[in-house]
mmCIF file of C-alpha atoms in Angstrom:
data_model
loop_
_atom_site.group_PDB
_atom_site.id
_atom_site.type_symbol
_atom_site.label_atom_id
_atom_site.label_comp_id
_atom_site.label_asym_id
_atom_site.label_seq_id
_atom_site.Cartn_x
_atom_site.Cartn_y
_atom_site.Cartn_z
ATOM 1 C CA MET A 1 0.000 0.000 0.000
ATOM 2 C CA LEU A 2 1.596 3.254 -1.165
ATOM 3 C CA PHE A 3 0.213 6.560 0.111
ATOM 4 C CA ASP A 4 1.014 9.981 -1.279
ATOM 5 C CA MET A 5 1.413 12.639 1.413
ATOM 6 C CA ASP A 6 0.200 16.102 0.353
ATOM 7 C CA GLY A 7 -3.523 16.086 -0.344
ATOM 8 C CA VAL A 8 -3.939 12.488 0.831
ATOM 9 C CA ILE A 9 -2.516 11.803 4.279
ATOM 10 C CA VAL A 10 -2.644 15.501 5.152
ATOM 11 C CA ASP A 11 -4.939 18.128 3.639
ATOM 12 C CA SER A 12 -1.980 20.352 2.829
ATOM 13 C CA GLN A 13 -2.422 20.734 -0.927
ATOM 14 C CA LYS A 14 -5.033 23.483 -0.634
ATOM 15 C CA TYR A 15 -2.698 25.477 1.610
ATOM 16 C CA TRP A 16 0.285 24.932 -0.650
ATOM 17 C CA SER A 17 -1.745 26.129 -3.643
ATOM 18 C CA GLY A 18 -2.720 29.312 -1.833
ATOM 19 C CA TYR A 19 0.787 30.129 -0.649
ATOM 20 C CA GLU A 20 2.315 29.334 -4.026
ATOM 21 C CA HIS A 21 0.000 31.508 -6.058
ATOM 22 C CA ASP A 22 -0.347 34.344 -3.540
ATOM 23 C CA ARG A 23 3.225 34.553 -2.235
ATOM 24 C CA ILE A 24 5.855 32.307 -3.798
ATOM 25 C CA PHE A 25 5.147 32.476 -7.522
ATOM 26 C CA PRO A 26 4.701 36.273 -7.687
ATOM 27 C CA GLN A 27 8.186 36.584 -6.183
ATOM 28 C CA ALA A 28 9.698 33.841 -8.287
ATOM 29 C CA VAL A 29 8.362 34.106 -11.840
ATOM 30 C CA SER A 30 6.696 36.401 -14.334
ATOM 31 C CA GLY A 31 3.400 35.118 -15.714
ATOM 32 C CA ASP A 32 0.553 32.897 -14.557
ATOM 33 C CA ILE A 33 1.149 29.247 -13.738
ATOM 34 C CA GLU A 34 -1.475 26.545 -14.224
ATOM 35 C CA PRO A 35 -1.791 24.331 -11.102
ATOM 36 C CA GLU A 36 -2.370 21.140 -13.093
ATOM 37 C CA ASP A 37 1.027 21.597 -14.765
ATOM 38 C CA ILE A 38 2.988 21.436 -11.515
ATOM 39 C CA THR A 39 1.072 19.529 -8.831
ATOM 40 C CA GLY A 40 3.008 16.453 -7.737
ATOM 41 C CA MET A 41 6.391 17.780 -8.859
ATOM 42 C CA ASN A 42 9.387 17.751 -6.563
ATOM 43 C CA VAL A 43 10.264 21.346 -5.690
ATOM 44 C CA GLU A 44 13.724 21.145 -7.275
ATOM 45 C CA ASP A 45 12.265 19.829 -10.530
ATOM 46 C CA LEU A 46 9.569 22.499 -10.222
ATOM 47 C CA TYR A 47 12.179 25.246 -10.243
ATOM 48 C CA ASP A 48 13.869 23.710 -13.289
ATOM 49 C CA HIS A 49 10.484 23.538 -15.031
ATOM 50 C CA LEU A 50 9.706 27.163 -14.235
ATOM 51 C CA ASP A 51 13.192 28.297 -15.221
ATOM 52 C CA ALA A 52 12.819 26.566 -18.591
ATOM 53 C CA ASN A 53 9.307 27.813 -19.331
ATOM 54 C CA TYR A 54 8.949 31.163 -17.553
ATOM 55 C CA GLU A 55 11.035 34.183 -16.680
ATOM 56 C CA THR A 56 12.372 33.395 -13.197
ATOM 57 C CA LYS A 57 13.174 36.193 -10.746
ATOM 58 C CA LEU A 58 14.782 34.144 -7.942
ATOM 59 C CA SER A 59 17.821 31.913 -7.800
ATOM 60 C CA LYS A 60 17.182 28.231 -7.182
ATOM 61 C CA ALA A 61 18.602 28.533 -3.650
ATOM 62 C CA ALA A 62 16.284 31.437 -2.806
ATOM 63 C CA PHE A 63 13.329 29.567 -4.329
ATOM 64 C CA LEU A 64 14.033 26.498 -2.192
ATOM 65 C CA ASP A 65 14.365 28.676 0.916
ATOM 66 C CA CYS A 66 10.894 30.130 0.260
ATOM 67 C CA TYR A 67 9.475 26.623 0.091
ATOM 68 C CA ASP A 68 11.212 25.471 3.269
ATOM 69 C CA GLU A 69 9.850 28.452 5.198
ATOM 70 C CA THR A 70 6.356 27.812 3.836
ATOM 71 C CA ALA A 71 6.541 24.101 4.638
ATOM 72 C CA THR A 72 6.975 24.792 8.335
ATOM 73 C CA ARG A 73 3.833 26.933 8.329
ATOM 74 C CA VAL A 74 1.797 24.479 6.259
ATOM 75 C CA TYR A 75 2.591 21.380 8.300
ATOM 76 C CA ARG A 76 2.870 22.922 11.759
ATOM 77 C CA GLU A 77 -0.012 25.419 11.611
ATOM 78 C CA ASP A 78 -2.416 24.705 8.753
ATOM 79 C CA ALA A 79 -2.686 21.081 7.672
ATOM 80 C CA ALA A 80 -4.714 18.358 9.382
ATOM 81 C CA LEU A 81 -4.326 14.605 9.232
ATOM 82 C CA MET A 82 -6.852 12.604 7.208
ATOM 83 C CA ASP A 83 -9.793 11.646 9.409
ATOM 84 C CA GLY A 84 -9.303 8.120 10.756
ATOM 85 C CA PHE A 85 -5.863 7.635 9.264
ATOM 86 C CA HIS A 86 -4.339 6.037 12.375
ATOM 87 C CA ASP A 87 -7.235 3.575 12.504
ATOM 88 C CA LEU A 88 -6.845 2.842 8.795
ATOM 89 C CA VAL A 89 -3.155 2.053 9.266
ATOM 90 C CA ALA A 90 -3.992 -0.265 12.166
ATOM 91 C CA ALA A 91 -6.610 -2.089 10.084
ATOM 92 C CA LEU A 92 -4.192 -2.540 7.170
ATOM 93 C CA ARG A 93 -1.535 -3.892 9.519
ATOM 94 C CA GLU A 94 -4.026 -6.398 10.952
ATOM 95 C CA GLN A 95 -4.324 -7.745 7.409
ATOM 96 C CA GLY A 96 -0.534 -8.005 7.084
ATOM 97 C CA ILE A 97 -0.305 -5.291 4.433
ATOM 98 C CA LYS A 98 2.981 -3.427 4.008
ATOM 99 C CA ILE A 99 2.604 0.361 3.969
ATOM 100 C CA ALA A 100 4.824 3.071 2.487
ATOM 101 C CA LEU A 101 4.666 6.826 2.301
ATOM 102 C CA VAL A 102 5.761 7.912 -1.185
ATOM 103 C CA SER A 103 6.029 11.652 -1.702
ATOM 104 C CA SER A 104 7.557 14.169 -4.082
ATOM 105 C CA SER A 105 8.118 16.400 -1.058
ATOM 106 C CA GLN A 106 11.518 17.084 0.440
ATOM 107 C CA ARG A 107 12.705 14.686 3.130
ATOM 108 C CA ASN A 108 12.694 17.389 5.833
ATOM 109 C CA TRP A 109 9.065 18.241 5.010
ATOM 110 C CA ILE A 110 8.104 14.592 5.361
ATOM 111 C CA GLU A 111 9.830 14.507 8.752
ATOM 112 C CA LEU A 112 7.743 17.517 9.808
ATOM 113 C CA VAL A 113 4.555 15.595 8.988
ATOM 114 C CA LEU A 114 5.690 12.377 10.679
ATOM 115 C CA ASP A 115 6.530 14.301 13.832
ATOM 116 C CA GLU A 116 3.513 16.615 13.866
ATOM 117 C CA PHE A 117 0.959 13.819 13.445
ATOM 118 C CA ASP A 118 2.696 11.031 15.373
ATOM 119 C CA LEU A 119 3.266 8.879 12.290
ATOM 120 C CA GLY A 120 6.782 7.701 13.102
ATOM 121 C CA ASP A 121 5.718 4.047 13.287
ATOM 122 C CA ALA A 122 2.967 4.151 10.669
ATOM 123 C CA PHE A 123 5.020 3.137 7.634
ATOM 124 C CA ASP A 124 7.323 0.282 6.735
ATOM 125 C CA ARG A 125 9.125 2.612 4.346
ATOM 126 C CA VAL A 126 9.183 6.370 3.762
ATOM 127 C CA VAL A 127 10.313 7.507 0.320
ATOM 128 C CA SER A 128 11.064 11.064 -0.764
ATOM 129 C CA ALA A 129 11.848 12.165 -4.301
ATOM 130 C CA GLN A 130 15.211 13.221 -2.868
ATOM 131 C CA ASP A 131 16.019 9.547 -2.257
ATOM 132 C CA ILE A 132 16.324 8.700 -5.938
ATOM 133 C CA ASP A 133 18.254 10.129 -8.851
ATOM 134 C CA ALA A 134 15.356 10.105 -11.283
ATOM 135 C CA ALA A 135 12.560 12.227 -12.690
ATOM 136 C CA SER A 136 9.637 13.362 -10.543
ATOM 137 C CA LYS A 137 6.060 12.239 -11.012
ATOM 138 C CA PRO A 138 4.530 11.687 -13.586
ATOM 139 C CA ALA A 139 7.563 9.437 -14.146
ATOM 140 C CA PRO A 140 7.013 6.092 -12.360
ATOM 141 C CA ASP A 141 10.495 5.812 -10.833
ATOM 142 C CA ILE A 142 9.595 6.735 -7.261
ATOM 143 C CA PHE A 143 6.853 4.090 -7.122
ATOM 144 C CA HIS A 144 9.127 1.401 -8.566
ATOM 145 C CA HIS A 145 11.712 2.339 -5.933
ATOM 146 C CA ALA A 146 9.160 2.083 -3.130
ATOM 147 C CA ALA A 147 7.920 -1.311 -4.342
ATOM 148 C CA ALA A 148 11.487 -2.614 -4.421
ATOM 149 C CA LEU A 149 12.084 -1.402 -0.855
ATOM 150 C CA LEU A 150 8.930 -3.209 0.285
ATOM 151 C CA ASP A 151 9.959 -6.304 -1.714
ATOM 152 C CA VAL A 152 6.578 -6.261 -3.491
ATOM 153 C CA SER A 153 5.895 -6.540 -7.226
ATOM 154 C CA PRO A 154 4.416 -3.396 -8.832
ATOM 155 C CA GLU A 155 1.308 -5.284 -9.918
ATOM 156 C CA ASP A 156 0.631 -6.170 -6.271
ATOM 157 C CA CYS A 157 0.760 -2.532 -5.136
ATOM 158 C CA VAL A 158 -2.142 -0.176 -4.517
ATOM 159 C CA VAL A 159 -1.392 3.558 -4.712
ATOM 160 C CA VAL A 160 -3.523 6.367 -3.251
ATOM 161 C CA GLU A 161 -2.924 9.627 -5.129
ATOM 162 C CA ASP A 162 -4.677 12.974 -5.414
ATOM 163 C CA SER A 163 -2.934 14.606 -8.396
ATOM 164 C CA THR A 164 -2.970 14.125 -12.146
ATOM 165 C CA HIS A 165 0.800 13.576 -12.190
ATOM 166 C CA GLY A 166 0.649 11.167 -9.273
ATOM 167 C CA VAL A 167 -2.079 9.072 -10.850
ATOM 168 C CA GLU A 168 -0.181 8.955 -14.134
ATOM 169 C CA ALA A 169 2.985 7.871 -12.333
ATOM 170 C CA ALA A 170 1.177 5.066 -10.504
ATOM 171 C CA VAL A 171 -0.575 3.780 -13.619
ATOM 172 C CA THR A 172 2.641 3.926 -15.635
ATOM 173 C CA ALA A 173 4.347 1.971 -12.849
ATOM 174 C CA GLY A 174 1.818 -0.835 -13.404
ATOM 175 C CA MET A 175 0.100 -0.359 -10.055
ATOM 176 C CA TYR A 176 -3.564 -0.226 -9.115
ATOM 177 C CA CYS A 177 -4.377 3.424 -8.440
ATOM 178 C CA ILE A 178 -7.082 4.932 -6.268
ATOM 179 C CA GLY A 179 -7.661 8.595 -7.005
ATOM 180 C CA TYR A 180 -8.403 10.510 -3.809
ATOM 181 C CA GLN A 181 -10.610 13.439 -4.804
ATOM 182 C CA ASN A 182 -10.067 16.643 -2.865
ATOM 183 C CA GLU A 183 -12.816 19.235 -2.835
ATOM 184 C CA GLY A 184 -11.976 22.035 -5.239
ATOM 185 C CA SER A 185 -8.594 20.592 -6.297
ATOM 186 C CA GLY A 186 -9.451 20.540 -10.009
ATOM 187 C CA GLN A 187 -7.102 17.614 -10.632
ATOM 188 C CA ASP A 188 -7.906 15.142 -13.415
ATOM 189 C CA LEU A 189 -8.003 11.691 -11.800
ATOM 190 C CA THR A 190 -9.772 9.888 -14.628
ATOM 191 C CA LYS A 191 -6.802 7.605 -15.347
ATOM 192 C CA ALA A 192 -7.114 6.092 -11.859
ATOM 193 C CA ASP A 193 -8.663 2.647 -11.552
ATOM 194 C CA GLU A 194 -11.232 4.083 -9.158
ATOM 195 C CA ILE A 195 -11.921 7.439 -7.548
ATOM 196 C CA VAL A 196 -13.044 8.043 -3.956
ATOM 197 C CA PRO A 197 -14.314 11.357 -2.548
ATOM 198 C CA SER A 198 -13.781 10.941 1.210
ATOM 199 C CA PRO A 199 -11.777 9.168 3.933
ATOM 200 C CA ALA A 200 -14.729 6.865 4.615
ATOM 201 C CA ASP A 201 -14.935 5.872 0.953
ATOM 202 C CA LEU A 202 -11.180 5.309 0.856
ATOM 203 C CA ARG A 203 -11.388 3.039 3.890
ATOM 204 C CA ARG A 204 -14.120 0.988 2.226
ATOM 205 C CA ALA A 205 -12.131 0.757 -1.014
ATOM 206 C CA LEU A 206 -9.032 -0.493 0.812
ATOM 207 C CA LEU A 207 -10.604 -2.812 3.359
ATOM 208 C CA ASP A 208 -13.942 -4.145 2.037
#
């Protein structure tokens, strides 16, 4: 079982979107940025994408500093854990299912979430995009890496993702994908094998 972090385990994506478009992007680039083009990207790859396609106004180091400062606010002050997530993890473990957190976020951001929401023992493996020398989602590399760490074949993995890029990465990796639909996210999840709109529906999809 492979869970994305932002927008799935924690409801952080809506806060990230607000901070990016109200604070970070106006400082960093000239021009409007479409959310569906960037959601699910690792922040370092995001800068490279913006630098290649827009007029950037910040250095990469300054850009990354903006994100680190924002991450502390998002995960310490704004975001909440998915309703019932601790119980869901316990139920999956009762069934002997291996669980991994697989995120495009920076490793230090993931550590913030694990600490803030007491998730230190929730996962068999925690994988950040920083752990691999490969392309970000929608490339499938991070999911293949996580499956290898769990010693599970890709076709035996179930991925829970909330973004267009994340769903594409999971499907390309040959994994069953559940699209977790966030209210107002605007992400296209139609390539997922099924779509669920709430924590309760996700629990039923994973356990029933």
